Amino acid sequence: MLVRGDREYLVKPGEEFGTDLGVLEVPEDVDPGETLETHLGDEFRVRRLRGPDLFHHFERTGAPMVPRDVGLVLGETGVSTGDRVLDAGTGTGVLSAFVARAGATVVTYERNADFAEVARENMALAGVADRVEVRTGDVADDLESLVASEDPFDVLTLDTGDAPTVVERAPELLLEGGFVAVYSPFVEASREVVETAREVGLSDVRTRETIQREMDFDDRGSRPSTAPVGHTGYLTVARNE
Amino acid sequence: MLVRGDREYLVKPGEEFGTDLGVLEVPEDVDPGETLETHLGDEFRVRRLRGPDLFHHFERTGAPMVPRDVGLVLGETGVSTGDRVLDAGTGTGVLSAFVARAGATVVTYERNADFAEVARENMALAGVADRVEVRTGDVADDLESLVASEDPFDVLTLDTGDAPTVVERAPELLLEGGFVAVYSPFVEASREVVETAREVGLSDVRTRETIQREMDFDDRGSRPSTAPVGHTGYLTVARNE
Amino acid sequence: MLVRGDREYLVKPGEEFGTDLGVLEVPEDVDPGETLETHLGDEFRVRRLRGPDLFHHFERTGAPMVPRDVGLVLGETGVSTGDRVLDAGTGTGVLSAFVARAGATVVTYERNADFAEVARENMALAGVADRVEVRTGDVADDLESLVASEDPFDVLTLDTGDAPTVVERAPELLLEGGFVAVYSPFVEASREVVETAREVGLSDVRTRETIQREMDFDDRGSRPSTAPVGHTGYLTVARNE
Amino acid sequence: MLVRGDREYLVKPGEEFGTDLGVLEVPEDVDPGETLETHLGDEFRVRRLRGPDLFHHFERTGAPMVPRDVGLVLGETGVSTGDRVLDAGTGTGVLSAFVARAGATVVTYERNADFAEVARENMALAGVADRVEVRTGDVADDLESLVASEDPFDVLTLDTGDAPTVVERAPELLLEGGFVAVYSPFVEASREVVETAREVGLSDVRTRETIQREMDFDDRGSRPSTAPVGHTGYLTVARNE
């Protein structure tokens, strides 16, 4: 739930929060489109939170995955309602929140206890606390129990140096037909993931680099921007089949 | 619901269908992971349909949007559970099905009546017939009634030459904070969309081109593939705020 | 001829010039590798000027063409010793100087008289004043006389809004087998050049956009830089045959 | 010197050669623009050879460097008249011939004796046999004598697995201010070159990947081609200073 004037805030229903324009109480049953007033009489409009807002309003514990890369993970793995997703490492939690907002339930691992706590707060702000379980710890330490005691997952999403260790167990962690998506800025790390994926027999193993150019349209003409978006990461996708 | 041997078929539960290996009856209550037998005794495994499968198994009425571009639309607009989405033109319906599988309800317009019928079939195969309404006709003809009689939408997704006409009404069609995403292969068409979006006061108007390179990892080393993915389209995104 | 300490200067042999480290007299017969002293006793090393130095040491009258794009023009047109090249507009003159340094003679047009004067100075600094004639004026006004009174050129290089007007006469201006290369930041301008080139019967008409990414190699691994080079221009090349 | 009808041939002046249209004698003093007749009376036009023609008419002993990459080497190193260039490995010899046509003299090493012989033939066809010395052998074996007995070079151009061994001696092989350019398709090989260049104290060490997209201009609009040029190689450039 998002509230804004010329400012934007991410607030949970039922919460009271203070701005420089006064204190605002957000009712439990607030609806998008409503207007709320602070105790000083300044108006804020209520708006539904949208995925890209997470990128701007989550408290950050590192550089969050950009909407473009989140989208590529969603498109290449087809995460959808009812899916069970295993994610590591959580970081700021933008990917987990997007995935949960698409109807999936997520188990996500974050090594750093403070970061994990921030991620839990972020999930609550995004309204998906009930669908994302943020576990403090290293997913690599839990692989045995994940394989032994939990149902297989539909999708694994990995943004961690441990990725090859997890990919090694992907055939056991994943349902038949499930996908693993690994995100890494580095060539060598991506290569190690690809080699591991091939060794354990995953299919359709592909690593892609994405380059985006923004277009400038002005009176002189149309052209790619002179200030393009830089490299974020390589996305490796493989399928369990 | 997907069934396969070394072949893959997209079949609805409760359906009977014939292959060269014999006739297969798919029970209404079939579960992923089960094994089914044809009347000749050949086994097929049951697998849940995943988003990227749509790309390969939908009957095509044109070049469907590739998973990458579907993902970029999802990432940049944050389509999620409970959203109402207005889409045009339907085409093969891959985008509509992805969006519905993420929990949204979709109204989509397709000019060609035969294509619309195929798209309806595709939605049934994808298990989202109840969440995607395929309307035969031109969205541009329905703008008045869409604005007048329906609740505003969370997201507009446009892959049609009519896009500027629809974008012109985006402030009325969209909730506050909602997104419009327009996909076009051409510079001129994208420019027209951008100019219209600016004229009607949409914010964060951006057109991006996406270039992807697959990486080759072999014994000689790592490098971008000599056979990259070509241009698909420009994606223009704008927000109603 | 280039002289430097931890500073770099572009100086002609026989010239005297002042730095904050004292006055330096450069002999007419100075050789690369020599060491010269200012009147205060500070040493400067003599170095041969190299093409990429032009980019840093020419006095600028606008953004000069970057070495990458100069190189693409050289590679696609094969400018070489003995060629006659017609260039417009001169601008800072980096392209003309590179072309002359590869052994060609150049006639180049610059509309702005002050810029033309700076370009002449730059040619002298680059040691190619005898091979580059900088004409003040608009090449479009001189097309009749260029066609009528001069021998045909091997290559035309155009970085001016007038490009289509010149391309229209390319079959008369160029030797059989000669190339025209047009540089423009904009889609529309490039398109107009392409259409003109097709109309007048040039062959192998192609427009290319070049994207470069610098690689970062550090202890964590190898990856494309997060700060890539932006768009400079489209290069259209066509051949007279 | 190039002769063609609707066919193209690369022939030396003074040579006699046979086509399916009859035998053609090319005079020693033939001029571009002349028309020659075979003994059967079919006409061929004489045209000056241009750099990009080398790419099509050289006998190949492997994939030659494309004009684009040749151009990038020329642009980034500023090879020009009077330069001395050390090249390895020769391969088909396109780069050596371009460099010589820009007025430089070239010493180039080719391990394979048969390939070296073809390269020598190619240099003769390109009219630069007097400026390119093709040595049969491995440049790495000659480094001592190159450093000890020859004047330093202006530019090193390397397209060989040995590149790091040569780069290690670049400070001795190059004049002050000289450039080394190394071309490799692979990330790992490029990285090794960069690390070596840094270790021996070269400056401005940069590796760049070049991506080119051709533009399609047709009645429907303007867009990047769906069939782009693939990866060729990374170009690493460093300077001796």
JSON list of C-alpha atoms in Angstrom, two decimals, chain B residues 15-120:
[
{"chain": "B", "resi": 15, "resn": "GLU", "atom": "CA", "xyz": [-9.51, -34.80, -22.11]},
{"chain": "B", "resi": 16, "resn": "GLU", "atom": "CA", "xyz": [-8.91, -37.83, -24.29]},
{"chain": "B", "resi": 17, "resn": "PHE", "atom": "CA", "xyz": [-6.35, -37.47, -27.03]},
{"chain": "B", "resi": 18, "resn": "GLY", "atom": "CA", "xyz": [-4.70, -39.59, -29.65]},
{"chain": "B", "resi": 19, "resn": "THR", "atom": "CA", "xyz": [-1.01, -39.94, -30.36]},
{"chain": "B", "resi": 20, "resn": "ASP", "atom": "CA", "xyz": [0.84, -42.27, -32.65]},
{"chain": "B", "resi": 21, "resn": "LEU", "atom": "CA", "xyz": [1.49, -44.33, -29.51]},
{"chain": "B", "resi": 22, "resn": "GLY", "atom": "CA", "xyz": [-2.18, -44.84, -28.83]},
{"chain": "B", "resi": 23, "resn": "VAL", "atom": "CA", "xyz": [-5.07, -43.07, -27.18]},
{"chain": "B", "resi": 24, "resn": "LEU", "atom": "CA", "xyz": [-4.56, -41.47, -23.79]},
{"chain": "B", "resi": 25, "resn": "GLU", "atom": "CA", "xyz": [-7.28, -40.52, -21.34]},
{"chain": "B", "resi": 26, "resn": "VAL", "atom": "CA", "xyz": [-6.27, -37.80, -18.94]},
{"chain": "B", "resi": 27, "resn": "PRO", "atom": "CA", "xyz": [-8.28, -37.98, -15.69]},
{"chain": "B", "resi": 28, "resn": "GLU", "atom": "CA", "xyz": [-9.90, -34.84, -14.28]},
{"chain": "B", "resi": 29, "resn": "ASP", "atom": "CA", "xyz": [-7.89, -35.20, -11.08]},
{"chain": "B", "resi": 30, "resn": "VAL", "atom": "CA", "xyz": [-4.51, -36.03, -12.57]},
{"chain": "B", "resi": 31, "resn": "ASP", "atom": "CA", "xyz": [-1.45, -34.87, -10.57]},
{"chain": "B", "resi": 32, "resn": "PRO", "atom": "CA", "xyz": [1.97, -33.74, -11.75]},
{"chain": "B", "resi": 33, "resn": "GLY", "atom": "CA", "xyz": [4.49, -36.55, -11.39]},
{"chain": "B", "resi": 34, "resn": "GLU", "atom": "CA", "xyz": [1.95, -39.28, -12.19]},
{"chain": "B", "resi": 35, "resn": "THR", "atom": "CA", "xyz": [2.47, -41.69, -15.07]},
{"chain": "B", "resi": 36, "resn": "LEU", "atom": "CA", "xyz": [-0.35, -42.33, -17.54]},
{"chain": "B", "resi": 37, "resn": "GLU", "atom": "CA", "xyz": [-0.61, -45.15, -20.07]},
{"chain": "B", "resi": 38, "resn": "THR", "atom": "CA", "xyz": [-2.05, -45.10, -23.58]},
{"chain": "B", "resi": 39, "resn": "HIS", "atom": "CA", "xyz": [-4.36, -47.94, -24.56]},
{"chain": "B", "resi": 40, "resn": "LEU", "atom": "CA", "xyz": [-1.29, -49.49, -26.19]},
{"chain": "B", "resi": 41, "resn": "GLY", "atom": "CA", "xyz": [0.66, -49.39, -22.94]},
{"chain": "B", "resi": 42, "resn": "ASP", "atom": "CA", "xyz": [3.06, -46.53, -23.68]},
{"chain": "B", "resi": 43, "resn": "GLU", "atom": "CA", "xyz": [3.78, -44.36, -20.69]},
{"chain": "B", "resi": 44, "resn": "PHE", "atom": "CA", "xyz": [3.53, -40.60, -20.47]},
{"chain": "B", "resi": 45, "resn": "ARG", "atom": "CA", "xyz": [4.57, -38.51, -17.48]},
{"chain": "B", "resi": 46, "resn": "VAL", "atom": "CA", "xyz": [2.36, -35.75, -16.21]},
{"chain": "B", "resi": 47, "resn": "ARG", "atom": "CA", "xyz": [4.00, -32.42, -15.70]},
{"chain": "B", "resi": 48, "resn": "ARG", "atom": "CA", "xyz": [2.66, -29.02, -14.68]},
{"chain": "B", "resi": 49, "resn": "LEU", "atom": "CA", "xyz": [2.59, -26.53, -17.46]},
{"chain": "B", "resi": 50, "resn": "ARG", "atom": "CA", "xyz": [5.16, -23.76, -17.01]},
{"chain": "B", "resi": 51, "resn": "GLY", "atom": "CA", "xyz": [5.08, -20.33, -18.65]},
{"chain": "B", "resi": 52, "resn": "PRO", "atom": "CA", "xyz": [7.83, -20.94, -21.21]},
{"chain": "B", "resi": 53, "resn": "ASP", "atom": "CA", "xyz": [5.95, -24.06, -22.40]},
{"chain": "B", "resi": 54, "resn": "LEU", "atom": "CA", "xyz": [3.22, -21.77, -23.71]},
{"chain": "B", "resi": 55, "resn": "PHE", "atom": "CA", "xyz": [5.67, -20.44, -26.22]},
{"chain": "B", "resi": 56, "resn": "HIS", "atom": "CA", "xyz": [6.19, -23.89, -27.72]},
{"chain": "B", "resi": 57, "resn": "HIS", "atom": "CA", "xyz": [2.74, -25.43, -27.34]},
{"chain": "B", "resi": 58, "resn": "PHE", "atom": "CA", "xyz": [0.26, -22.73, -28.15]},
{"chain": "B", "resi": 59, "resn": "GLU", "atom": "CA", "xyz": [-1.24, -22.86, -31.62]},
{"chain": "B", "resi": 60, "resn": "ARG", "atom": "CA", "xyz": [0.26, -19.84, -33.32]},
{"chain": "B", "resi": 61, "resn": "THR", "atom": "CA", "xyz": [-1.55, -17.16, -35.29]},
{"chain": "B", "resi": 62, "resn": "GLY", "atom": "CA", "xyz": [1.59, -15.08, -35.69]},
{"chain": "B", "resi": 63, "resn": "ALA", "atom": "CA", "xyz": [4.99, -14.73, -34.05]},
{"chain": "B", "resi": 64, "resn": "PRO", "atom": "CA", "xyz": [4.26, -14.86, -30.31]},
{"chain": "B", "resi": 65, "resn": "MET", "atom": "CA", "xyz": [6.06, -12.59, -27.89]},
{"chain": "B", "resi": 66, "resn": "VAL", "atom": "CA", "xyz": [9.22, -14.34, -26.68]},
{"chain": "B", "resi": 67, "resn": "PRO", "atom": "CA", "xyz": [9.61, -15.21, -22.95]},
{"chain": "B", "resi": 68, "resn": "ARG", "atom": "CA", "xyz": [12.27, -12.51, -22.62]},
{"chain": "B", "resi": 69, "resn": "ASP", "atom": "CA", "xyz": [9.91, -9.77, -23.74]},
{"chain": "B", "resi": 70, "resn": "VAL", "atom": "CA", "xyz": [7.03, -11.16, -21.73]},
{"chain": "B", "resi": 71, "resn": "GLY", "atom": "CA", "xyz": [9.35, -11.04, -18.73]},
{"chain": "B", "resi": 72, "resn": "LEU", "atom": "CA", "xyz": [10.34, -7.45, -19.41]},
{"chain": "B", "resi": 73, "resn": "VAL", "atom": "CA", "xyz": [6.64, -6.47, -19.49]},
{"chain": "B", "resi": 74, "resn": "LEU", "atom": "CA", "xyz": [6.06, -8.28, -16.18]},
{"chain": "B", "resi": 75, "resn": "GLY", "atom": "CA", "xyz": [9.13, -6.75, -14.57]},
{"chain": "B", "resi": 76, "resn": "GLU", "atom": "CA", "xyz": [8.54, -3.19, -15.72]},
{"chain": "B", "resi": 77, "resn": "THR", "atom": "CA", "xyz": [4.80, -3.15, -14.90]},
{"chain": "B", "resi": 78, "resn": "GLY", "atom": "CA", "xyz": [4.85, -5.47, -11.87]},
{"chain": "B", "resi": 79, "resn": "VAL", "atom": "CA", "xyz": [1.72, -7.34, -12.97]},
{"chain": "B", "resi": 80, "resn": "SER", "atom": "CA", "xyz": [0.59, -9.36, -9.97]},
{"chain": "B", "resi": 81, "resn": "THR", "atom": "CA", "xyz": [-2.22, -11.22, -8.29]},
{"chain": "B", "resi": 82, "resn": "GLY", "atom": "CA", "xyz": [-5.49, -9.32, -8.34]},
{"chain": "B", "resi": 83, "resn": "ASP", "atom": "CA", "xyz": [-4.54, -6.92, -11.11]},
{"chain": "B", "resi": 84, "resn": "ARG", "atom": "CA", "xyz": [-6.96, -6.07, -13.91]},
{"chain": "B", "resi": 85, "resn": "VAL", "atom": "CA", "xyz": [-5.15, -5.87, -17.23]},
{"chain": "B", "resi": 86, "resn": "LEU", "atom": "CA", "xyz": [-6.33, -4.56, -20.60]},
{"chain": "B", "resi": 87, "resn": "ASP", "atom": "CA", "xyz": [-4.45, -6.13, -23.51]},
{"chain": "B", "resi": 88, "resn": "ALA", "atom": "CA", "xyz": [-4.47, -5.65, -27.32]},
{"chain": "B", "resi": 89, "resn": "GLY", "atom": "CA", "xyz": [-3.89, -7.31, -29.74]},
{"chain": "B", "resi": 90, "resn": "THR", "atom": "CA", "xyz": [-4.15, -10.79, -28.42]},
{"chain": "B", "resi": 91, "resn": "GLY", "atom": "CA", "xyz": [-2.34, -12.65, -31.19]},
{"chain": "B", "resi": 92, "resn": "THR", "atom": "CA", "xyz": [-1.31, -16.10, -30.05]},
{"chain": "B", "resi": 93, "resn": "GLY", "atom": "CA", "xyz": [-2.05, -15.05, -26.48]},
{"chain": "B", "resi": 94, "resn": "VAL", "atom": "CA", "xyz": [1.27, -15.83, -24.80]},
{"chain": "B", "resi": 95, "resn": "LEU", "atom": "CA", "xyz": [1.37, -12.50, -22.96]},
{"chain": "B", "resi": 96, "resn": "SER", "atom": "CA", "xyz": [-2.25, -12.77, -21.80]},
{"chain": "B", "resi": 97, "resn": "ALA", "atom": "CA", "xyz": [-1.67, -16.28, -20.51]},
{"chain": "B", "resi": 98, "resn": "PHE", "atom": "CA", "xyz": [1.50, -15.32, -18.64]},
{"chain": "B", "resi": 99, "resn": "VAL", "atom": "CA", "xyz": [-0.25, -12.35, -17.08]},
{"chain": "B", "resi": 100, "resn": "ALA", "atom": "CA", "xyz": [-3.21, -14.49, -16.03]},
{"chain": "B", "resi": 101, "resn": "ARG", "atom": "CA", "xyz": [-0.91, -17.14, -14.62]},
{"chain": "B", "resi": 102, "resn": "ALA", "atom": "CA", "xyz": [0.59, -14.42, -12.39]},
{"chain": "B", "resi": 103, "resn": "GLY", "atom": "CA", "xyz": [-2.88, -14.00, -10.89]},
{"chain": "B", "resi": 104, "resn": "ALA", "atom": "CA", "xyz": [-4.27, -11.11, -12.91]},
{"chain": "B", "resi": 105, "resn": "THR", "atom": "CA", "xyz": [-7.54, -11.01, -14.86]},
{"chain": "B", "resi": 106, "resn": "VAL", "atom": "CA", "xyz": [-7.24, -9.94, -18.46]},
{"chain": "B", "resi": 107, "resn": "VAL", "atom": "CA", "xyz": [-9.51, -8.39, -21.07]},
{"chain": "B", "resi": 108, "resn": "THR", "atom": "CA", "xyz": [-7.82, -8.78, -24.43]},
{"chain": "B", "resi": 109, "resn": "TYR", "atom": "CA", "xyz": [-8.87, -7.61, -27.90]},
{"chain": "B", "resi": 110, "resn": "GLU", "atom": "CA", "xyz": [-8.16, -9.43, -31.15]},
{"chain": "B", "resi": 111, "resn": "ARG", "atom": "CA", "xyz": [-9.41, -8.03, -34.47]},
{"chain": "B", "resi": 112, "resn": "ASN", "atom": "CA", "xyz": [-9.30, -11.28, -36.39]},
{"chain": "B", "resi": 113, "resn": "ALA", "atom": "CA", "xyz": [-12.19, -13.55, -35.36]},
{"chain": "B", "resi": 114, "resn": "ASP", "atom": "CA", "xyz": [-10.33, -16.75, -36.27]},
{"chain": "B", "resi": 115, "resn": "PHE", "atom": "CA", "xyz": [-7.28, -15.69, -34.31]},
{"chain": "B", "resi": 116, "resn": "ALA", "atom": "CA", "xyz": [-9.50, -14.78, -31.35]},
{"chain": "B", "resi": 117, "resn": "GLU", "atom": "CA", "xyz": [-10.98, -18.27, -31.43]},
{"chain": "B", "resi": 118, "resn": "VAL", "atom": "CA", "xyz": [-7.53, -19.85, -31.44]},
{"chain": "B", "resi": 119, "resn": "ALA", "atom": "CA", "xyz": [-6.51, -17.58, -28.55]},
{"chain": "B", "resi": 120, "resn": "ARG", "atom": "CA", "xyz": [-9.55, -18.76, -26.56]}
]
